[in-house]
Amino acid sequence: MSRKRIIVNGAAGRMGKTICHMVVNEKNHELVGAVDVINTGQDIFKFLGIDSKKELYINNDIVEEIQHKDADVVIDFTNPEVIMDNIKKVLKTKTNMVVGTTGFDQESIKVVEELANKYDTSIMIAPNFALGAVMMMEFSKKAAKFFNQAEIVELHHDGKMDAPSGTAVKTAEMIAENREKPESKVKRKFIENLEGARGAEFDDIHIHSVRLKGLVAHQEVIFGGEGQTLKIRHDSIDRESFMPGIKLAVNNIEDMDGLVYGLEKMMDI
Ligand code: NAD
């Protein structure tokens, strides 16, 4: 496999730092650029406490970084407010992208697909790069055939900007698509004593978002049926959990066409 020249966008963030470490330690990867709007001008190796003979300064301009570094792929873990702008800039330079940033809706996914086709580039967007989380979603999809009620509880650290999580929305989409007997559209009567008590709703699937210090990324899908419940749960207890999925995406993105939404498309499950 050829060596991949990688730029990390959001390099000084929680995920960005772990990804830079992963790239530096992977023999087929090379960190050629680090971009962030904070800690600009600092040597990323010193910033991360990595002993390196090379110096690589954090730049705040992704386009300039791409133009100077001849990168194969940009990995983006920034934030939902800037991600569409980042994608437009990067795809325009005809550089492939692996995106973990969340906050997409169906409309923005469509726009990304059009951009990838227009610039003849490949882009993978995955709401969750943890392999176990992808399996949790796939098992939920299978269970959806046999249960017509499901609720999702997603739990994240208190620094997460958006809610519900991209994983929760994607899971709800997968359940909704695979339910054979959707729950009756006729709402059962209930009284909400406090507004929001039943959480958000996606196609009759309620989603509850918990934000607390000490958490990383967790999700439980609860199915209800006559006389039984089924719970499918995944816990990312460390950001390392996302690294194998990101590596898989970086190593395969060149062989993909246009937009690939969801890591399961690259996994044989
Ligand atoms: P964070 O806030 O710690 O890091 C984001 C970084 O992006 C910050 O350093 C910030 O300064 C930088 N940034 C903001 N605007 C920028 C811009 N225009 N250009 C360059 N850098 C910019 O957040 P985090 O916890 O690292 O999470 C980042 C994103 O990844 C979030 O959307 C989060 O939900 C998502 N996430 C996805 C997965 C997954 O598996 N897909 C896993 C964890 C987190």
mmCIF file of C-alpha atoms and ligand atoms in Angstrom:
data_model
loop_
_atom_site.group_PDB
_atom_site.id
_atom_site.type_symbol
_atom_site.label_atom_id
_atom_site.label_comp_id
_atom_site.label_asym_id
_atom_site.label_seq_id
_atom_site.Cartn_x
_atom_site.Cartn_y
_atom_site.Cartn_z
ATOM 1 C CA MET A 1 0.000 0.000 0.000
ATOM 2 C CA SER A 2 1.364 3.426 -0.944
ATOM 3 C CA ARG A 3 2.201 5.867 1.839
ATOM 4 C CA LYS A 4 -0.653 8.309 2.492
ATOM 5 C CA ARG A 5 0.163 12.005 2.922
ATOM 6 C CA ILE A 6 -2.364 13.314 5.437
ATOM 7 C CA ILE A 7 -3.547 16.722 6.636
ATOM 8 C CA VAL A 8 -5.556 16.787 9.871
ATOM 9 C CA ASN A 9 -8.121 19.601 10.058
ATOM 10 C CA GLY A 10 -9.052 20.402 13.674
ATOM 11 C CA ALA A 11 -5.626 19.085 14.721
ATOM 12 C CA ALA A 12 -5.631 20.813 18.125
ATOM 13 C CA GLY A 13 -9.020 19.429 19.178
ATOM 14 C CA ARG A 14 -9.790 16.355 21.303
ATOM 15 C CA MET A 15 -10.142 14.030 18.286
ATOM 16 C CA GLY A 16 -7.563 15.884 16.151
ATOM 17 C CA LYS A 17 -4.788 15.307 18.709
ATOM 18 C CA THR A 18 -5.512 11.551 18.963
ATOM 19 C CA ILE A 19 -5.630 11.317 15.143
ATOM 20 C CA CYS A 20 -2.274 13.140 14.750
ATOM 21 C CA HIS A 21 -0.713 10.630 17.185
ATOM 22 C CA MET A 22 -2.235 7.745 15.208
ATOM 23 C CA VAL A 23 -0.962 9.117 11.860
ATOM 24 C CA VAL A 24 2.548 9.657 13.238
ATOM 25 C CA ASN A 25 2.677 6.092 14.589
ATOM 26 C CA GLU A 26 1.279 4.402 11.465
ATOM 27 C CA LYS A 27 4.018 3.280 9.083
ATOM 28 C CA ASN A 28 1.959 3.810 5.913
ATOM 29 C CA HIS A 29 0.834 7.294 6.946
ATOM 30 C CA GLU A 30 2.649 10.617 6.992
ATOM 31 C CA LEU A 31 1.418 13.741 8.775
ATOM 32 C CA VAL A 32 2.147 16.504 6.249
ATOM 33 C CA GLY A 33 -0.196 19.172 7.575
ATOM 34 C CA ALA A 34 -1.999 20.258 10.739
ATOM 35 C CA VAL A 35 -4.758 22.861 10.541
ATOM 36 C CA ASP A 36 -6.694 24.552 13.333
ATOM 37 C CA VAL A 37 -7.992 27.986 14.258
ATOM 38 C CA ILE A 38 -6.416 27.664 17.722
ATOM 39 C CA ASN A 39 -2.741 27.149 18.611
ATOM 40 C CA THR A 40 -1.855 28.468 15.134
ATOM 41 C CA GLY A 41 1.907 28.766 14.539
ATOM 42 C CA GLN A 42 2.820 26.119 17.132
ATOM 43 C CA ASP A 43 4.851 23.082 16.112
ATOM 44 C CA ILE A 44 2.311 20.218 16.197
ATOM 45 C CA PHE A 45 4.972 17.704 17.304
ATOM 46 C CA LYS A 46 5.966 19.825 20.318
ATOM 47 C CA PHE A 47 2.287 20.586 21.025
ATOM 48 C CA LEU A 48 1.568 16.843 21.171
ATOM 49 C CA GLY A 49 4.733 15.994 23.098
ATOM 50 C CA ILE A 50 6.066 13.903 20.181
ATOM 51 C CA ASP A 51 9.832 13.599 19.876
ATOM 52 C CA SER A 52 10.472 14.480 16.201
ATOM 53 C CA LYS A 53 13.389 15.808 14.155
ATOM 54 C CA LYS A 54 10.861 17.463 11.824
ATOM 55 C CA GLU A 55 8.873 20.607 12.510
ATOM 56 C CA LEU A 56 5.280 21.107 11.332
ATOM 57 C CA TYR A 57 3.484 24.317 12.191
ATOM 58 C CA ILE A 58 -0.268 24.520 12.776
ATOM 59 C CA ASN A 59 -1.790 26.583 9.949
ATOM 60 C CA ASN A 60 -5.240 28.165 10.077
ATOM 61 C CA ASP A 61 -5.793 28.050 6.312
ATOM 62 C CA ILE A 62 -6.761 24.619 4.962
ATOM 63 C CA VAL A 63 -6.533 25.640 1.292
ATOM 64 C CA GLU A 64 -3.029 27.093 1.688
ATOM 65 C CA GLU A 65 -1.950 23.930 3.535
ATOM 66 C CA ILE A 66 -3.259 21.689 0.733
ATOM 67 C CA GLN A 67 -1.574 23.817 -1.942
ATOM 68 C CA HIS A 68 1.821 23.542 -0.225
ATOM 69 C CA LYS A 69 1.717 19.927 0.956
ATOM 70 C CA ASP A 70 0.462 17.771 -1.946
ATOM 71 C CA ALA A 71 -1.748 15.756 0.425
ATOM 72 C CA ASP A 72 -3.629 12.566 -0.516
ATOM 73 C CA VAL A 73 -6.341 13.019 2.071
ATOM 74 C CA VAL A 74 -7.701 15.545 4.566
ATOM 75 C CA ILE A 75 -9.139 14.127 7.796
ATOM 76 C CA ASP A 76 -11.664 16.594 9.254
ATOM 77 C CA PHE A 77 -12.801 16.580 12.884
ATOM 78 C CA THR A 78 -13.790 20.223 13.411
ATOM 79 C CA ASN A 79 -17.320 21.296 14.266
ATOM 80 C CA PRO A 80 -20.826 21.305 12.779
ATOM 81 C CA GLU A 81 -20.781 25.086 12.199
ATOM 82 C CA VAL A 82 -17.791 25.040 9.847
ATOM 83 C CA ILE A 83 -17.889 21.592 8.258
ATOM 84 C CA MET A 84 -19.841 22.486 5.087
ATOM 85 C CA ASP A 85 -17.466 25.373 4.395
ATOM 86 C CA ASN A 86 -14.456 23.062 4.961
ATOM 87 C CA ILE A 87 -15.863 20.429 2.604
ATOM 88 C CA LYS A 88 -16.508 23.008 -0.146
ATOM 89 C CA LYS A 89 -12.936 24.328 0.140
ATOM 90 C CA VAL A 90 -11.225 20.927 0.254
ATOM 91 C CA LEU A 91 -13.205 19.199 -2.510
ATOM 92 C CA LYS A 92 -12.624 22.197 -4.782
ATOM 93 C CA THR A 93 -8.875 21.436 -4.548
ATOM 94 C CA LYS A 94 -9.714 17.841 -5.699
ATOM 95 C CA THR A 95 -8.357 16.320 -2.488
ATOM 96 C CA ASN A 96 -10.147 13.300 -0.981
ATOM 97 C CA MET A 97 -11.651 13.642 2.493
ATOM 98 C CA VAL A 98 -12.448 11.519 5.541
ATOM 99 C CA VAL A 99 -14.954 13.370 7.731
ATOM 100 C CA GLY A 100 -15.899 12.538 11.307
ATOM 101 C CA THR A 101 -17.386 15.914 12.116
ATOM 102 C CA THR A 102 -21.081 15.561 12.895
ATOM 103 C CA GLY A 103 -24.126 17.770 12.348
ATOM 104 C CA PHE A 104 -25.251 16.707 8.844
ATOM 105 C CA ASP A 105 -28.896 16.470 7.856
ATOM 106 C CA GLN A 106 -30.306 14.811 4.743
ATOM 107 C CA GLU A 107 -30.189 18.107 2.842
ATOM 108 C CA SER A 108 -26.501 18.780 3.584
ATOM 109 C CA ILE A 109 -25.576 15.181 2.739
ATOM 110 C CA LYS A 110 -27.166 15.749 -0.687
ATOM 111 C CA VAL A 111 -25.115 18.919 -1.195
ATOM 112 C CA VAL A 112 -21.899 17.025 -0.294
ATOM 113 C CA GLU A 113 -22.769 14.285 -2.791
ATOM 114 C CA GLU A 114 -23.219 16.885 -5.547
ATOM 115 C CA LEU A 115 -19.909 18.571 -4.672
ATOM 116 C CA ALA A 116 -18.013 15.245 -4.693
ATOM 117 C CA ASN A 117 -19.441 14.446 -8.136
ATOM 118 C CA LYS A 118 -18.775 17.958 -9.454
ATOM 119 C CA TYR A 119 -15.094 17.881 -8.408
ATOM 120 C CA ASP A 120 -14.632 14.157 -9.123
ATOM 121 C CA THR A 121 -13.379 13.463 -5.587
ATOM 122 C CA SER A 122 -14.113 10.859 -2.895
ATOM 123 C CA ILE A 123 -15.400 11.715 0.551
ATOM 124 C CA MET A 124 -16.302 9.414 3.416
ATOM 125 C CA ILE A 125 -18.574 10.779 6.126
ATOM 126 C CA ALA A 126 -19.131 8.509 9.104
ATOM 127 C CA PRO A 127 -21.193 9.580 12.108
ATOM 128 C CA ASN A 128 -19.201 7.026 14.095
ATOM 129 C CA PHE A 129 -15.794 5.533 13.291
ATOM 130 C CA ALA A 130 -15.843 3.019 16.173
ATOM 131 C CA LEU A 131 -16.207 -0.439 14.601
ATOM 132 C CA GLY A 132 -18.330 -1.585 17.567
ATOM 133 C CA ALA A 133 -20.706 1.342 17.088
ATOM 134 C CA VAL A 134 -21.160 0.422 13.423
ATOM 135 C CA MET A 135 -22.073 -3.107 14.553
ATOM 136 C CA MET A 136 -24.482 -1.693 17.159
ATOM 137 C CA MET A 137 -26.225 0.169 14.303
ATOM 138 C CA GLU A 138 -26.252 -2.885 12.038
ATOM 139 C CA PHE A 139 -27.655 -5.139 14.823
ATOM 140 C CA SER A 140 -30.308 -2.478 15.500
ATOM 141 C CA LYS A 141 -31.218 -2.519 11.818
ATOM 142 C CA LYS A 142 -31.672 -6.313 12.008
ATOM 143 C CA ALA A 143 -33.749 -6.098 15.225
ATOM 144 C CA ALA A 144 -35.974 -3.438 13.630
ATOM 145 C CA LYS A 145 -37.578 -6.158 11.481
ATOM 146 C CA PHE A 146 -38.984 -7.852 14.560
ATOM 147 C CA PHE A 147 -39.881 -4.938 16.885
ATOM 148 C CA ASN A 148 -42.100 -2.010 15.988
ATOM 149 C CA GLN A 149 -41.074 0.175 18.944
ATOM 150 C CA ALA A 150 -37.594 1.578 19.522
ATOM 151 C CA GLU A 151 -36.061 4.405 21.543
ATOM 152 C CA ILE A 152 -32.461 5.613 21.464
ATOM 153 C CA VAL A 153 -30.473 6.979 24.396
ATOM 154 C CA GLU A 154 -27.192 8.583 23.346
ATOM 155 C CA LEU A 155 -24.694 9.792 25.945
ATOM 156 C CA HIS A 156 -21.679 12.059 25.306
ATOM 157 C CA HIS A 157 -19.158 14.274 27.100
ATOM 158 C CA ASP A 158 -20.392 17.767 27.982
ATOM 159 C CA GLY A 159 -18.168 19.456 25.332
ATOM 160 C CA LYS A 160 -20.179 18.024 22.427
ATOM 161 C CA MET A 161 -21.725 20.926 20.511
ATOM 162 C CA ASP A 162 -24.657 19.250 18.771
ATOM 163 C CA ALA A 163 -27.590 17.037 19.748
ATOM 164 C CA PRO A 164 -28.792 14.487 18.953
ATOM 165 C CA SER A 165 -25.569 12.784 17.865
ATOM 166 C CA GLY A 166 -25.031 11.870 14.211
ATOM 167 C CA THR A 167 -24.895 8.224 15.296
ATOM 168 C CA ALA A 168 -28.337 8.457 16.898
ATOM 169 C CA VAL A 169 -29.858 10.036 13.780
ATOM 170 C CA LYS A 170 -28.215 7.470 11.486
ATOM 171 C CA THR A 171 -29.426 4.627 13.746
ATOM 172 C CA ALA A 172 -32.954 6.027 13.688
ATOM 173 C CA GLU A 173 -32.814 6.245 9.874
ATOM 174 C CA MET A 174 -31.652 2.616 9.640
ATOM 175 C CA ILE A 175 -34.366 1.409 12.042
ATOM 176 C CA ALA A 176 -37.069 3.402 10.238
ATOM 177 C CA GLU A 177 -36.028 1.978 6.854
ATOM 178 C CA ASN A 178 -36.089 -1.613 8.093
ATOM 179 C CA ARG A 179 -39.207 -1.712 10.283
ATOM 180 C CA GLU A 180 -41.702 -4.079 8.734
ATOM 181 C CA LYS A 181 -44.556 -2.889 10.936
ATOM 182 C CA PRO A 182 -44.030 0.791 11.827
ATOM 183 C CA GLU A 183 -45.761 1.867 15.002
ATOM 184 C CA SER A 184 -49.259 3.214 14.415
ATOM 185 C CA LYS A 185 -49.211 6.869 13.440
ATOM 186 C CA VAL A 186 -52.178 7.349 15.803
ATOM 187 C CA LYS A 187 -50.474 8.835 18.854
ATOM 188 C CA ARG A 188 -51.180 7.335 22.238
ATOM 189 C CA LYS A 189 -52.476 9.995 24.599
ATOM 190 C CA PHE A 190 -49.969 11.118 27.157
ATOM 191 C CA ILE A 191 -49.341 14.234 29.176
ATOM 192 C CA GLU A 192 -45.878 15.788 29.011
ATOM 193 C CA ASN A 193 -45.474 17.405 32.440
ATOM 194 C CA LEU A 194 -42.155 18.953 31.449
ATOM 195 C CA GLU A 195 -41.581 19.969 27.810
ATOM 196 C CA GLY A 196 -39.065 17.669 26.094
ATOM 197 C CA ALA A 197 -39.529 14.795 28.534
ATOM 198 C CA ARG A 198 -39.995 12.352 25.646
ATOM 199 C CA GLY A 199 -36.903 13.612 23.812
ATOM 200 C CA ALA A 200 -36.576 14.376 20.103
ATOM 201 C CA GLU A 201 -38.471 12.333 17.536
ATOM 202 C CA PHE A 202 -37.413 10.876 14.192
ATOM 203 C CA ASP A 203 -40.110 8.912 12.386
ATOM 204 C CA ASP A 204 -41.751 7.734 15.650
ATOM 205 C CA ILE A 205 -38.377 6.860 17.219
ATOM 206 C CA HIS A 206 -37.651 8.937 20.327
ATOM 207 C CA ILE A 207 -34.049 10.057 20.860
ATOM 208 C CA HIS A 208 -32.742 11.131 24.287
ATOM 209 C CA SER A 209 -29.430 13.025 24.559
ATOM 210 C CA VAL A 210 -27.369 12.963 27.771
ATOM 211 C CA ARG A 211 -24.364 15.334 28.162
ATOM 212 C CA LEU A 212 -22.096 14.767 31.164
ATOM 213 C CA LYS A 213 -18.451 15.123 32.153
ATOM 214 C CA GLY A 214 -16.710 11.728 32.333
ATOM 215 C CA LEU A 215 -18.524 10.294 29.292
ATOM 216 C CA VAL A 216 -16.894 9.815 25.862
ATOM 217 C CA ALA A 217 -19.494 8.427 23.376
ATOM 218 C CA HIS A 218 -22.150 5.844 24.243
ATOM 219 C CA GLN A 219 -25.457 4.688 22.809
ATOM 220 C CA GLU A 220 -28.183 2.288 23.849
ATOM 221 C CA VAL A 221 -30.975 1.263 21.498
ATOM 222 C CA ILE A 222 -33.977 -0.175 23.329
ATOM 223 C CA PHE A 223 -36.565 -2.195 21.425
ATOM 224 C CA GLY A 224 -39.942 -2.964 22.951
ATOM 225 C CA GLY A 225 -42.232 -5.869 22.070
ATOM 226 C CA GLU A 226 -44.945 -7.929 23.712
ATOM 227 C CA GLY A 227 -43.571 -9.069 27.090
ATOM 228 C CA GLN A 228 -39.944 -8.319 26.200
ATOM 229 C CA THR A 229 -37.322 -5.644 25.572
ATOM 230 C CA LEU A 230 -34.038 -5.864 23.708
ATOM 231 C CA LYS A 231 -31.128 -3.511 24.477
ATOM 232 C CA ILE A 232 -28.173 -3.057 22.144
ATOM 233 C CA ARG A 233 -25.421 -0.920 23.625
ATOM 234 C CA HIS A 234 -22.034 0.381 22.574
ATOM 235 C CA ASP A 235 -19.518 2.347 24.669
ATOM 236 C CA SER A 236 -16.499 4.260 23.404
ATOM 237 C CA ILE A 237 -14.541 4.656 26.619
ATOM 238 C CA ASP A 238 -11.500 6.194 24.917
ATOM 239 C CA ARG A 239 -10.992 8.182 21.684
ATOM 240 C CA GLU A 240 -8.645 5.369 20.586
ATOM 241 C CA SER A 241 -11.849 3.464 19.744
ATOM 242 C CA PHE A 242 -12.275 5.618 16.611
ATOM 243 C CA MET A 243 -8.759 5.075 15.219
ATOM 244 C CA PRO A 244 -9.129 1.646 13.478
ATOM 245 C CA GLY A 245 -12.178 2.955 11.571
ATOM 246 C CA ILE A 246 -10.395 6.154 10.544
ATOM 247 C CA LYS A 247 -7.388 4.120 9.313
ATOM 248 C CA LEU A 248 -9.726 1.865 7.319
ATOM 249 C CA ALA A 249 -11.319 4.917 5.690
ATOM 250 C CA VAL A 250 -7.992 6.621 4.902
ATOM 251 C CA ASN A 251 -6.584 3.428 3.359
ATOM 252 C CA ASN A 252 -9.648 2.829 1.148
ATOM 253 C CA ILE A 253 -10.876 6.304 0.223
ATOM 254 C CA GLU A 254 -8.894 6.401 -3.029
ATOM 255 C CA ASP A 255 -10.829 3.375 -4.349
ATOM 256 C CA MET A 256 -14.238 4.905 -3.556
ATOM 257 C CA ASP A 257 -16.364 7.022 -5.890
ATOM 258 C CA GLY A 258 -18.011 10.232 -4.727
ATOM 259 C CA LEU A 259 -19.719 10.275 -1.333
ATOM 260 C CA VAL A 260 -19.647 7.248 0.959
ATOM 261 C CA TYR A 261 -21.914 7.815 3.987
ATOM 262 C CA GLY A 262 -21.322 5.382 6.853
ATOM 263 C CA LEU A 263 -18.326 3.214 7.705
ATOM 264 C CA GLU A 264 -20.402 0.038 7.233
ATOM 265 C CA LYS A 265 -20.007 0.566 3.453
ATOM 266 C CA MET A 266 -16.300 -0.291 3.899
ATOM 267 C CA MET A 267 -16.881 -3.212 6.304
ATOM 268 C CA ASP A 268 -17.945 -6.710 5.300
ATOM 269 C CA ILE A 269 -20.762 -7.139 7.844
HETATM 270 P P1 NAD B 1 -13.119 19.711 19.693
HETATM 271 O O1 NAD B 1 -13.953 20.935 19.910
HETATM 272 O O2 NAD B 1 -12.263 19.226 20.798
HETATM 273 O O3 NAD B 1 -12.178 19.934 18.407
HETATM 274 C C1 NAD B 1 -12.561 20.607 17.251
HETATM 275 C C2 NAD B 1 -11.338 21.387 16.756
HETATM 276 O O4 NAD B 1 -11.686 21.987 15.502
HETATM 277 C C3 NAD B 1 -10.947 22.531 17.715
HETATM 278 O O5 NAD B 1 -9.558 22.475 18.004
HETATM 279 C C4 NAD B 1 -11.298 23.789 16.927
HETATM 280 O O6 NAD B 1 -10.439 24.887 17.212
HETATM 281 C C5 NAD B 1 -11.112 23.296 15.483
HETATM 282 N N1 NAD B 1 -11.801 24.130 14.492
HETATM 283 C C6 NAD B 1 -12.961 24.813 14.617
HETATM 284 N N2 NAD B 1 -13.244 25.485 13.482
HETATM 285 C C7 NAD B 1 -12.226 25.187 12.620
HETATM 286 C C8 NAD B 1 -11.968 25.559 11.265
HETATM 287 N N3 NAD B 1 -12.782 26.366 10.566
HETATM 288 N N4 NAD B 1 -10.835 25.089 10.702
HETATM 289 C C9 NAD B 1 -9.982 24.270 11.381
HETATM 290 N N5 NAD B 1 -10.187 23.889 12.656
HETATM 291 C C10 NAD B 1 -11.299 24.339 13.256
HETATM 292 O O7 NAD B 1 -14.146 18.590 19.231
HETATM 293 P P2 NAD B 1 -13.911 16.999 19.170
HETATM 294 O O8 NAD B 1 -14.425 16.390 20.409
HETATM 295 O O9 NAD B 1 -12.523 16.728 18.726
HETATM 296 O O10 NAD B 1 -14.945 16.601 18.017
HETATM 297 C C11 NAD B 1 -14.828 17.139 16.711
HETATM 298 C C12 NAD B 1 -16.009 16.683 15.855
HETATM 299 O O11 NAD B 1 -15.920 15.278 15.659
HETATM 300 C C13 NAD B 1 -17.384 16.924 16.482
HETATM 301 O O12 NAD B 1 -18.318 17.244 15.481
HETATM 302 C C14 NAD B 1 -17.722 15.577 17.114
HETATM 303 O O13 NAD B 1 -19.105 15.372 17.268
HETATM 304 C C15 NAD B 1 -17.139 14.648 16.076
HETATM 305 N N6 NAD B 1 -16.805 13.302 16.505
HETATM 306 C C16 NAD B 1 -17.054 12.317 15.604
HETATM 307 C C17 NAD B 1 -16.688 11.021 15.881
HETATM 308 C C18 NAD B 1 -16.914 9.971 14.827
HETATM 309 O O14 NAD B 1 -16.606 8.788 15.068
HETATM 310 N N7 NAD B 1 -17.438 10.329 13.654
HETATM 311 C C19 NAD B 1 -16.074 10.702 17.080
HETATM 312 C C20 NAD B 1 -15.828 11.724 17.996
HETATM 313 C C21 NAD B 1 -16.178 13.035 17.678
#
